[in-house]
């Protein structure tokens, strides 16, 4: 259970004050251990080199994607994020 974190981004996320977490990640997960009933998004944090995959459209924080991951689960990611200058 908990957060599903993708690490190893090639560049550190910028700490740009306003809009530093401006990112856009499209995430698709197939062959999951259990059904994901909402959409997913990737969210960065300033000065980090990873991002969280969140389940959106729920009443909570959406930090439960790890519970859906199992052997054979496929994760497809596309996106961009702001880096330091």
PDB file of C-alpha atoms in Angstrom:
ATOM      1  CA  UNK A   1       0.000   0.000   0.000  1.00  0.00           C
ATOM      2  CA  UNK A   2       1.014   3.635  -0.196  1.00  0.00           C
ATOM      3  CA  UNK A   3       2.725   5.858  -2.724  1.00  0.00           C
ATOM      4  CA  UNK A   4       4.074   4.569  -6.022  1.00  0.00           C
ATOM      5  CA  UNK A   5       7.240   6.586  -6.631  1.00  0.00           C
ATOM      6  CA  UNK A   6       9.204   6.635  -9.889  1.00  0.00           C
ATOM      7  CA  UNK A   7      12.812   7.607  -9.243  1.00  0.00           C
ATOM      8  CA  UNK A   8      15.833   8.343 -11.354  1.00  0.00           C
ATOM      9  CA  UNK A   9      14.701  11.381 -13.313  1.00  0.00           C
ATOM     10  CA  UNK A  10      17.669  12.560 -15.403  1.00  0.00           C
ATOM     11  CA  UNK A  11      17.548  16.090 -13.926  1.00  0.00           C
ATOM     12  CA  UNK A  12      16.486  17.441 -10.542  1.00  0.00           C
ATOM     13  CA  UNK A  13      13.086  19.139 -10.487  1.00  0.00           C
ATOM     14  CA  UNK A  14      13.546  22.903 -10.377  1.00  0.00           C
ATOM     15  CA  UNK A  15      12.848  24.920  -7.250  1.00  0.00           C
ATOM     16  CA  UNK A  16      11.443  27.906  -9.072  1.00  0.00           C
ATOM     17  CA  UNK A  17       9.184  29.278  -6.322  1.00  0.00           C
ATOM     18  CA  UNK A  18       5.989  29.928  -8.264  1.00  0.00           C
ATOM     19  CA  UNK A  19       5.106  26.922 -10.400  1.00  0.00           C
ATOM     20  CA  UNK A  20       8.091  24.807  -9.365  1.00  0.00           C
ATOM     21  CA  UNK A  21       5.937  21.697  -9.343  1.00  0.00           C
ATOM     22  CA  UNK A  22       4.531  22.465 -12.801  1.00  0.00           C
ATOM     23  CA  UNK A  23       4.719  19.094 -14.487  1.00  0.00           C
ATOM     24  CA  UNK A  24       2.671  16.920 -16.745  1.00  0.00           C
ATOM     25  CA  UNK A  25       2.946  13.149 -16.667  1.00  0.00           C
ATOM     26  CA  UNK A  26       0.590  10.814 -18.443  1.00  0.00           C
ATOM     27  CA  UNK A  27       0.615   7.435 -16.706  1.00  0.00           C
ATOM     28  CA  UNK A  28      -1.055   4.214 -17.815  1.00  0.00           C
ATOM     29  CA  UNK A  29      -0.836   1.022 -15.762  1.00  0.00           C
ATOM     30  CA  UNK A  30      -2.001  -2.332 -17.091  1.00  0.00           C
ATOM     31  CA  UNK A  31      -2.121  -5.873 -15.728  1.00  0.00           C
ATOM     32  CA  UNK A  32      -2.637  -4.595 -12.189  1.00  0.00           C
ATOM     33  CA  UNK A  33      -3.239  -6.598  -9.033  1.00  0.00           C
ATOM     34  CA  UNK A  34      -6.580  -4.826  -8.572  1.00  0.00           C
ATOM     35  CA  UNK A  35      -8.725  -2.411 -10.563  1.00  0.00           C
ATOM     36  CA  UNK A  36      -7.862   1.274 -10.737  1.00  0.00           C
ATOM     37  CA  UNK A  37     -11.223   2.989 -11.077  1.00  0.00           C
ATOM     38  CA  UNK A  38     -10.045   6.582 -11.616  1.00  0.00           C
ATOM     39  CA  UNK A  39      -7.380   8.305 -13.681  1.00  0.00           C
ATOM     40  CA  UNK A  40      -3.686   8.592 -12.766  1.00  0.00           C
ATOM     41  CA  UNK A  41      -1.278  11.521 -12.761  1.00  0.00           C
ATOM     42  CA  UNK A  42       2.374  12.086 -11.959  1.00  0.00           C
ATOM     43  CA  UNK A  43       3.270  14.846  -9.487  1.00  0.00           C
ATOM     44  CA  UNK A  44       6.720  16.241  -8.853  1.00  0.00           C
ATOM     45  CA  UNK A  45       8.176  17.961  -5.797  1.00  0.00           C
ATOM     46  CA  UNK A  46      10.675  20.824  -6.025  1.00  0.00           C
ATOM     47  CA  UNK A  47      14.363  19.797  -5.766  1.00  0.00           C
ATOM     48  CA  UNK A  48      13.553  16.061  -6.083  1.00  0.00           C
ATOM     49  CA  UNK A  49      14.652  13.550  -8.717  1.00  0.00           C
ATOM     50  CA  UNK A  50      11.478  11.463  -8.626  1.00  0.00           C
ATOM     51  CA  UNK A  51       7.723  11.806  -8.957  1.00  0.00           C
ATOM     52  CA  UNK A  52       4.687  10.269  -7.310  1.00  0.00           C
ATOM     53  CA  UNK A  53       2.000   8.483  -9.289  1.00  0.00           C
ATOM     54  CA  UNK A  54      -1.351   9.411  -7.764  1.00  0.00           C
ATOM     55  CA  UNK A  55      -4.854   8.057  -8.214  1.00  0.00           C
ATOM     56  CA  UNK A  56      -6.996  11.121  -8.939  1.00  0.00           C
ATOM     57  CA  UNK A  57     -10.700  11.762  -8.582  1.00  0.00           C
ATOM     58  CA  UNK A  58     -10.926  10.215  -5.106  1.00  0.00           C
ATOM     59  CA  UNK A  59     -11.689  11.967  -1.844  1.00  0.00           C
ATOM     60  CA  UNK A  60      -8.253  11.146  -0.363  1.00  0.00           C
ATOM     61  CA  UNK A  61      -4.737  12.064  -1.404  1.00  0.00           C
ATOM     62  CA  UNK A  62      -4.603   9.261  -3.985  1.00  0.00           C
ATOM     63  CA  UNK A  63      -1.440   7.832  -2.454  1.00  0.00           C
ATOM     64  CA  UNK A  64      -2.524   4.209  -2.807  1.00  0.00           C
ATOM     65  CA  UNK A  65      -1.287   3.227  -6.265  1.00  0.00           C
ATOM     66  CA  UNK A  66       1.389   0.866  -4.905  1.00  0.00           C
ATOM     67  CA  UNK A  67      -1.379  -1.501  -3.774  1.00  0.00           C
ATOM     68  CA  UNK A  68      -2.298  -2.066  -7.446  1.00  0.00           C
ATOM     69  CA  UNK A  69       1.245  -3.043  -8.544  1.00  0.00           C
ATOM     70  CA  UNK A  70       2.075  -6.733  -8.897  1.00  0.00           C
ATOM     71  CA  UNK A  71       4.443  -9.031 -10.771  1.00  0.00           C
ATOM     72  CA  UNK A  72       3.759  -8.471 -14.462  1.00  0.00           C
ATOM     73  CA  UNK A  73       2.231  -5.009 -14.042  1.00  0.00           C
ATOM     74  CA  UNK A  74       3.163  -2.716 -16.922  1.00  0.00           C
ATOM     75  CA  UNK A  75       3.694   1.027 -16.419  1.00  0.00           C
ATOM     76  CA  UNK A  76       3.723   3.400 -19.414  1.00  0.00           C
ATOM     77  CA  UNK A  77       4.879   6.984 -18.773  1.00  0.00           C
ATOM     78  CA  UNK A  78       5.204  10.125 -20.870  1.00  0.00           C
ATOM     79  CA  UNK A  79       5.736  13.616 -19.576  1.00  0.00           C
ATOM     80  CA  UNK A  80       7.746  16.712 -18.857  1.00  0.00           C
ATOM     81  CA  UNK A  81       8.804  18.751 -15.840  1.00  0.00           C
ATOM     82  CA  UNK A  82      10.650  21.981 -15.036  1.00  0.00           C
ATOM     83  CA  UNK A  83      14.335  21.792 -14.106  1.00  0.00           C
ATOM     84  CA  UNK A  84      16.751  24.250 -12.542  1.00  0.00           C
ATOM     85  CA  UNK A  85      18.282  26.805 -14.920  1.00  0.00           C
TER      86      UNK A  85
END
